[in-house]
Coordinates of C-alpha atoms in Angstrom, one line a residue:
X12 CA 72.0 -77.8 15.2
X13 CA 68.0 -77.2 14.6
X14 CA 66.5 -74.2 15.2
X15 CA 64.2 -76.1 17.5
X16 CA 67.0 -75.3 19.9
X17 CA 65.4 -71.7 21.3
X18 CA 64.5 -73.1 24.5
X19 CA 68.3 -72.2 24.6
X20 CA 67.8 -69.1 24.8
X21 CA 69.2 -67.9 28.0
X22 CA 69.7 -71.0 29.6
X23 CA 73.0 -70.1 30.7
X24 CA 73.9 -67.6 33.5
X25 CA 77.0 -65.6 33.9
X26 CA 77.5 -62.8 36.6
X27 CA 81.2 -61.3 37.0
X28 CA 83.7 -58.9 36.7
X29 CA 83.7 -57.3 33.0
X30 CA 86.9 -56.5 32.5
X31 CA 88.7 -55.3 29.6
X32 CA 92.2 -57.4 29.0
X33 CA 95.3 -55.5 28.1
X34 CA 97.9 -58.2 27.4
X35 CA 101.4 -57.9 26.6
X36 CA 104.6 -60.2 26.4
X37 CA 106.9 -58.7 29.4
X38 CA 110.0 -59.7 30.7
X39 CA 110.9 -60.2 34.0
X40 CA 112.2 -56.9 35.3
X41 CA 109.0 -55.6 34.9
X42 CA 107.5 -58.7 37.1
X43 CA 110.0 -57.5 39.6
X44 CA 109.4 -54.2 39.7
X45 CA 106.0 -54.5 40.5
X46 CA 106.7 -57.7 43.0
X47 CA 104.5 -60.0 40.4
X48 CA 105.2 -63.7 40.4
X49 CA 105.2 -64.9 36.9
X50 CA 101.8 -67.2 37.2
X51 CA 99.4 -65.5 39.1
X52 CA 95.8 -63.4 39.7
X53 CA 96.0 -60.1 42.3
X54 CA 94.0 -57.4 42.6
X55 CA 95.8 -54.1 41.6
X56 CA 97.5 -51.9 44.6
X57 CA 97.9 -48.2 44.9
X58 CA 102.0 -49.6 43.9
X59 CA 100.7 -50.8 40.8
X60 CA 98.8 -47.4 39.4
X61 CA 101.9 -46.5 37.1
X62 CA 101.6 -50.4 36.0
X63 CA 98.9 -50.2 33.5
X64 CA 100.7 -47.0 31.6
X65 CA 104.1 -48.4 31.5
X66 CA 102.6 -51.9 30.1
X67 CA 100.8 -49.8 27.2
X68 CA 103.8 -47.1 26.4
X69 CA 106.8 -50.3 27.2
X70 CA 105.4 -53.4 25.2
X71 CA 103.6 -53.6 22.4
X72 CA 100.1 -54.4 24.2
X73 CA 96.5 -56.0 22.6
X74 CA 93.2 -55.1 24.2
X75 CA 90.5 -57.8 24.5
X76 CA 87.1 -58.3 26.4
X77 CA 88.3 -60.0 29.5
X78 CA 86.8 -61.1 32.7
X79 CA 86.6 -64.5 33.8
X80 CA 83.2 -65.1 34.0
X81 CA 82.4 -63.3 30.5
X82 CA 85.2 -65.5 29.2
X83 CA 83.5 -68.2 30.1
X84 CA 79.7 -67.6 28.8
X85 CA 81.4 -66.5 25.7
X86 CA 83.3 -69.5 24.7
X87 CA 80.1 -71.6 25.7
X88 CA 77.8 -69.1 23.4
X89 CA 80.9 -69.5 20.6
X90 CA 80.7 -73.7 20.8
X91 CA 77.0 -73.9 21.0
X92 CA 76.5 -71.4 17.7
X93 CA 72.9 -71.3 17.2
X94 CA 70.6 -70.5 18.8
X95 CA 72.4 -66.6 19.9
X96 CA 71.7 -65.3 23.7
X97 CA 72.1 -69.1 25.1
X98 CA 74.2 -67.2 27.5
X99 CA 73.2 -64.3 29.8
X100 CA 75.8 -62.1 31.4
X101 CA 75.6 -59.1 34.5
X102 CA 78.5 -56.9 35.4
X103 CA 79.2 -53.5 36.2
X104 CA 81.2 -51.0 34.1
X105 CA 81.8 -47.5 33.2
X106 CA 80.0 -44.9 30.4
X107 CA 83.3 -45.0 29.0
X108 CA 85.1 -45.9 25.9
X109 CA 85.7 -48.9 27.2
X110 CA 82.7 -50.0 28.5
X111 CA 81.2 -49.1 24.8
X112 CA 84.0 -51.5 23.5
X113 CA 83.3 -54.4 26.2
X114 CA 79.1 -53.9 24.9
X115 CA 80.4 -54.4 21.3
X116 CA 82.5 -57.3 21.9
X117 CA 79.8 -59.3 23.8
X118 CA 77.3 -58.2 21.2
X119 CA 79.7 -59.8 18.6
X120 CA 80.0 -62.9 20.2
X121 CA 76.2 -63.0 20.9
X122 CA 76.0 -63.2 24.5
X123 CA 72.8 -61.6 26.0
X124 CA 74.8 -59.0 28.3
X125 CA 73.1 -56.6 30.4
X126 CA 75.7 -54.5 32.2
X127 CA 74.9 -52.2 34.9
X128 CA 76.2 -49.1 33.9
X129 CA 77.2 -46.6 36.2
X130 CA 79.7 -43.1 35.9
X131 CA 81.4 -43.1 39.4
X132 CA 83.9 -45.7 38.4
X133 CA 85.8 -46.5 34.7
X134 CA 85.5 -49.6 33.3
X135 CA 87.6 -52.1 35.1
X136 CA 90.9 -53.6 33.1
X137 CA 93.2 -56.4 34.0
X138 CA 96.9 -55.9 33.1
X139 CA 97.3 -59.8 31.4
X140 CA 101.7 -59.4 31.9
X141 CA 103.3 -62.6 29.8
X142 CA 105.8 -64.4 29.9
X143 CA 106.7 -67.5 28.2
X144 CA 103.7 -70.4 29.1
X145 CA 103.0 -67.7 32.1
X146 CA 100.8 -65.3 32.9
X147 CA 100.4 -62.9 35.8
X148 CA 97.3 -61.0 35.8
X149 CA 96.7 -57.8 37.6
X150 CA 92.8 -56.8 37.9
X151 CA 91.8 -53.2 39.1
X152 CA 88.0 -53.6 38.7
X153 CA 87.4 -49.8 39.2
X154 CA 83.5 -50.4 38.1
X155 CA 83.4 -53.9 37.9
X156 CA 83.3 -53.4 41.8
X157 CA 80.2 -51.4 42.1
X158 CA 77.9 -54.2 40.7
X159 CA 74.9 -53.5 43.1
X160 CA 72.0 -56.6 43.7
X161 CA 69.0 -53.4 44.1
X162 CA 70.2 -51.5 41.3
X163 CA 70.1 -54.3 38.9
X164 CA 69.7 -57.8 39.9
X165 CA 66.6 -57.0 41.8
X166 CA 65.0 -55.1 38.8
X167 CA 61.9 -57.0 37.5
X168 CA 63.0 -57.3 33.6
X169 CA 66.7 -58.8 35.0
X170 CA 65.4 -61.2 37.5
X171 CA 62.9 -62.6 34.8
X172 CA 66.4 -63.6 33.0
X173 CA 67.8 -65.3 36.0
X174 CA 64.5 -67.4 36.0
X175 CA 64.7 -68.2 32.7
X176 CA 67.9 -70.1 33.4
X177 CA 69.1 -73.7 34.2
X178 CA 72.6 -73.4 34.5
X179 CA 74.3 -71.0 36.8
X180 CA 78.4 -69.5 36.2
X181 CA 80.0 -67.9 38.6
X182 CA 83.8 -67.0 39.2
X183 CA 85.2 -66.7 42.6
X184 CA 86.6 -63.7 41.8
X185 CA 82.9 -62.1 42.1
X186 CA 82.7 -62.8 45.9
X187 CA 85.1 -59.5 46.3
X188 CA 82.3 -57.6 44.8
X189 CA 78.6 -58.8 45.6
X190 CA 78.5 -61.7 48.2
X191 CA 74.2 -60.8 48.5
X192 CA 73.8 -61.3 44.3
X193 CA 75.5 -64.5 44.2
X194 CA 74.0 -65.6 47.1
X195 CA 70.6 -64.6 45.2
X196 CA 71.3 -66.4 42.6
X197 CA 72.3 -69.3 44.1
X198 CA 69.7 -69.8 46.5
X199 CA 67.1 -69.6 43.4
X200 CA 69.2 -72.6 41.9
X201 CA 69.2 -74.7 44.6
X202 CA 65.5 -74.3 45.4
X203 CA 64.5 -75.3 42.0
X204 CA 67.2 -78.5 41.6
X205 CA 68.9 -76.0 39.1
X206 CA 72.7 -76.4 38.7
X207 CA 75.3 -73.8 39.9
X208 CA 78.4 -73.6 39.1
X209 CA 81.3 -71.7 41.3
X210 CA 85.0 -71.3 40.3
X211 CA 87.6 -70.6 43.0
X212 CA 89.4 -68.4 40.2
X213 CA 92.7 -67.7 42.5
X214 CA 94.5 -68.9 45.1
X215 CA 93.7 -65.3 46.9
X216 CA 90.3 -65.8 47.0
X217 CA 90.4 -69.1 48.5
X218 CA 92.7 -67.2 51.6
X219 CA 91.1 -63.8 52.1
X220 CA 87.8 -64.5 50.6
X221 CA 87.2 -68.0 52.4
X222 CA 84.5 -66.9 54.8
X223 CA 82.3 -65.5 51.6
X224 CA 83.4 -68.6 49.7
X225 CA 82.0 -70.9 52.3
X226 CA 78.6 -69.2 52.9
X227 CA 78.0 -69.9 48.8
X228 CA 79.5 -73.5 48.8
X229 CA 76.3 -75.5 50.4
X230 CA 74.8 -74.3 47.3
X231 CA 77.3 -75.6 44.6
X232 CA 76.7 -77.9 42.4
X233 CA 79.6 -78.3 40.4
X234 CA 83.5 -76.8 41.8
X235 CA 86.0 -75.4 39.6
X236 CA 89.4 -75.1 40.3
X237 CA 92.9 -75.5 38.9
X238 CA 95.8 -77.2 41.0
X239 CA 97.2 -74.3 42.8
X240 CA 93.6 -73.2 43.7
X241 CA 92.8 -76.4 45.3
X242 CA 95.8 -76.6 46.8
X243 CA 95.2 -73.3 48.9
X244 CA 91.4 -74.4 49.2
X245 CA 92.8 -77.4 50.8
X246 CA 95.2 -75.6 52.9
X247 CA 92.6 -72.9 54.5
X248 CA 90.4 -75.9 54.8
X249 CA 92.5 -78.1 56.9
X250 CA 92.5 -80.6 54.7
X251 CA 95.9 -82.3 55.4
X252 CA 96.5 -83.8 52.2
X253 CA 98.3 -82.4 49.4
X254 CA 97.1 -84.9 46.7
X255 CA 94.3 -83.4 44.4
X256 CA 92.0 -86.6 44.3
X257 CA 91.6 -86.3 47.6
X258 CA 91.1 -82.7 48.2
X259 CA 88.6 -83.2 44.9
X260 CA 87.3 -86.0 47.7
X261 CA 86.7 -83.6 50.5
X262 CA 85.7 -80.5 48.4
X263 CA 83.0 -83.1 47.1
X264 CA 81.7 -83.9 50.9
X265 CA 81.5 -80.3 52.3
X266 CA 77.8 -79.7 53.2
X267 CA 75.1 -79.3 50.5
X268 CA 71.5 -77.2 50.6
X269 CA 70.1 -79.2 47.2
X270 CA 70.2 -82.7 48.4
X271 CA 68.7 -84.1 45.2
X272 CA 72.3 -83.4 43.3
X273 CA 75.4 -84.6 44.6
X274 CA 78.3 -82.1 44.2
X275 CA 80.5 -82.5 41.2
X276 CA 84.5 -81.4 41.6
X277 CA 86.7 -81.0 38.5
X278 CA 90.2 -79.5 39.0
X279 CA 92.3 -78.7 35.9
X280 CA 96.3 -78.7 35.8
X281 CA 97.4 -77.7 33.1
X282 CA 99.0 -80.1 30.7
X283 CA 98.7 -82.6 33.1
X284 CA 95.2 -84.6 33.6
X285 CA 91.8 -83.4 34.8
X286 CA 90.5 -84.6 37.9
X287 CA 86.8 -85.0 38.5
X288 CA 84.6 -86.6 40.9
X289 CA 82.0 -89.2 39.9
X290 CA 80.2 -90.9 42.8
X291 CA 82.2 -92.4 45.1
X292 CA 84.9 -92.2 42.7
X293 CA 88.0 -89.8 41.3
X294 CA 88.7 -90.0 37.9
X295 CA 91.2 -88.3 36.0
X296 CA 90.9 -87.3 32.1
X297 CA 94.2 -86.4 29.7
X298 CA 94.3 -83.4 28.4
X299 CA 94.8 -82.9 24.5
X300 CA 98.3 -83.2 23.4
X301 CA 99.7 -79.7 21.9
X302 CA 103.1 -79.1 20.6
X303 CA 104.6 -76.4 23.0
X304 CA 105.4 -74.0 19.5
X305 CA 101.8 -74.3 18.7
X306 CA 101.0 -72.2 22.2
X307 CA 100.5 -68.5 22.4
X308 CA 99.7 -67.7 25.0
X309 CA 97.9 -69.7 28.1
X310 CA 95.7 -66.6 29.6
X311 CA 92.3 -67.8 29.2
X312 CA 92.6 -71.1 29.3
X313 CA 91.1 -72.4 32.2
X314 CA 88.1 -70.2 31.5
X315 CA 87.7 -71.4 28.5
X316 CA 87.9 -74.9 29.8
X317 CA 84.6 -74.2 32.0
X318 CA 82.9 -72.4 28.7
X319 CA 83.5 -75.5 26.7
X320 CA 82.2 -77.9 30.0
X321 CA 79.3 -75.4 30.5
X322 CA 77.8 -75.5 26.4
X323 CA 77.7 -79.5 27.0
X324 CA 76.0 -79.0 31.0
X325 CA 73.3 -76.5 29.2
X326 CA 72.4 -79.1 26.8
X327 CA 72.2 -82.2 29.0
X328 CA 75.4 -83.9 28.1
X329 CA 77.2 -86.5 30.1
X330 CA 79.9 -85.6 32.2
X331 CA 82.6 -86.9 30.1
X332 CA 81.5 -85.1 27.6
X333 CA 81.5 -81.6 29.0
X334 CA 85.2 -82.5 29.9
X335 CA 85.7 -83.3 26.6
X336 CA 84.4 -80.2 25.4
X337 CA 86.2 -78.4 28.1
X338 CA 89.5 -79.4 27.0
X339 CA 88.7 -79.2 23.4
X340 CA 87.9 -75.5 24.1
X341 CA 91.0 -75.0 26.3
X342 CA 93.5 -76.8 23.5
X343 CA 91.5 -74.1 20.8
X344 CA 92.1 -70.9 23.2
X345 CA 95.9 -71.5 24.1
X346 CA 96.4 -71.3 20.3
X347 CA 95.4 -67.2 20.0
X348 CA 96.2 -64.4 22.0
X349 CA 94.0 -63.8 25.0
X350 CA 90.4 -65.5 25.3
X351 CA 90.2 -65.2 22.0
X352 CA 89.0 -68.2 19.4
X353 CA 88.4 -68.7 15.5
X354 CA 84.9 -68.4 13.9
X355 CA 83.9 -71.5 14.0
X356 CA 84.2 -74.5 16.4
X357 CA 84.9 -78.2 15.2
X358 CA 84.1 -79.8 17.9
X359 CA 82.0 -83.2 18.1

């Protein structure tokens, strides 16, 4: 890597739900009593308020930076190493301890983050509850939910950063919040042949959320997904057709703004291949093998999937070789707790 590499420098845009992880092993008592299936992502309920105590007093819990979308830029900033503040990153959270920890943590990894910071709301967490090769993730956003497009996004000195970008990131799990920011942002993309990027994140969003989801989907460039995610796309959709080449198929055809890029679909699932479109065509990757006592824990791996895809995307690679780099990064992140990764990549 030369340091002729600044025109890096926030080339990458994140905008999401900072969240801080509190992970634990659990055991399946606990998933029943709060009604949690053992691989999933909710949004917390009034019924799950006592949750995120008992978690932290019951099992011996670890607290990391979380989010999806932070995830994301990070592992892209943490594979691309030089130049820092490739990637850019907008959230909401709290004047909290917290938020101070989620500032440090993005600091360290040396993403450019520029939260909105606000005092209503705490920070938002996300009870990560593990079991085995599962995880069931419970978000309560709390400030991550007052992101506001006028009171940041909107403000000269932020927009400038937008600009400045090529490649857009977005999780699905940000249309809950600010349908009028992504749609912002997206629109800008698409206008000047930029690329954006949109993750479905969870099957919920693709059910409740599918009216917000398909106002921002003429203007997606490249679809994320994992199996069960496409699999309840597909279903909302009317699709008919369980198999995920050809959901990958239709997802690919659904009307497009930018004309001058043909959509790109690339569904993960798990250990088995990933799927992505190419033309005409469906092609289907292997993942890398792993010995099933080398994983810890598999929260964060599809995340870090896209951040390995997207520090390939930002520097022109081919397609195969953001998928590449994608599973590299996924293979790296399953072996440590959380979204968490060693200090150097070793990825070529």
């Amino acid at each position: 890597q030369t340091p002729t590499l600044t025109h890096l420098q926030n080339a990458l845009f994140g905008m999401g739900n900072p969240l801080l992880d509190i992970c634990a092993v659990v055991d399946k008592d606990f998933l029943d009593k709060y009604g949690l299936k053992p691989n999933d992502q909710i949004l917390a309920e009034e019924k799950h308020k006592e949750m995120f105590e008992e978690i932290v007093k019951k099992f011996k819990a670890e607290y990391h930076a979380g989010g999806a979308t932070q995830n994301s830029v990070k592992v892209a900033q943490w594979m691309i190493q030089e130049p820092h503040k490739v990637a850019t990153f907008f959230g909401c959270i709290g004047k909290d301890k917290f938020g101070k920890i989620l500032k440090e943590k993005a600091e360290e990894a040396h993403v450019d983050a520029h939260y909105y910071e606000q005092s209503e709301e705490p920070t938002g967490t996300c009870a990560a509850c593990i079991t085995g090769d599962n995880r069931s993730l419970v978000a309560n956003l709390a400030a991550a939910n007052c992101y506001k497009k006028e009171k940041h996004l909107d403000l000269e000195e932020n927009w400038k950063l937008v600009e400045k970008a090529q490649v857009y990131y977005i999780a699905g799990f940000f249309l809950t919040v600010s349908l009028e920011s992504i749609l912002k942002v997206a629109k800008h993309a698409s206008e000047n042949n930029k690329i954006f990027c949109l993750n479905l994140s969870a099957p919920f969003i693709c059910e409740f959320f599918k009216e917000a989801l398909m106002k921002v989907m003429p203007y997606v460039d490249i679809l994320f997904g994992n199996e069960t995610e496409a699999a309840a796309f597909a279903r909302e959709r009317g699709f008919e057709t369980e198999d995920i080449e050809e959901i990958a198929k239709k997802a690919q055809s659904l009307p497009k703004e930018n004309k001058k890029r043909q959509r790109i679909v690339v569904f993960t699932q798990g250990k088995e291949g990933t799927v992505m479109t190419k033309g005409d065509k469906v092609e289907t990757f292997p993942v890398l093998e792993i010995n099933q006592s080398k994983i810890v824990d598999t929260n964060g791996a599809g995340d870090a999937f896209v951040g390995g895809f997207l520090s390939q995307l930002v520097q022109d690679k081919t397609f195969e070789q953001c998928i590449r780099a994608g599973h590299y990064a996924a293979n790296v992140i399953i072996r440590h707790a959380g979204c968490t990764f060693p200090e150097k990549p070793d990825f070529q």
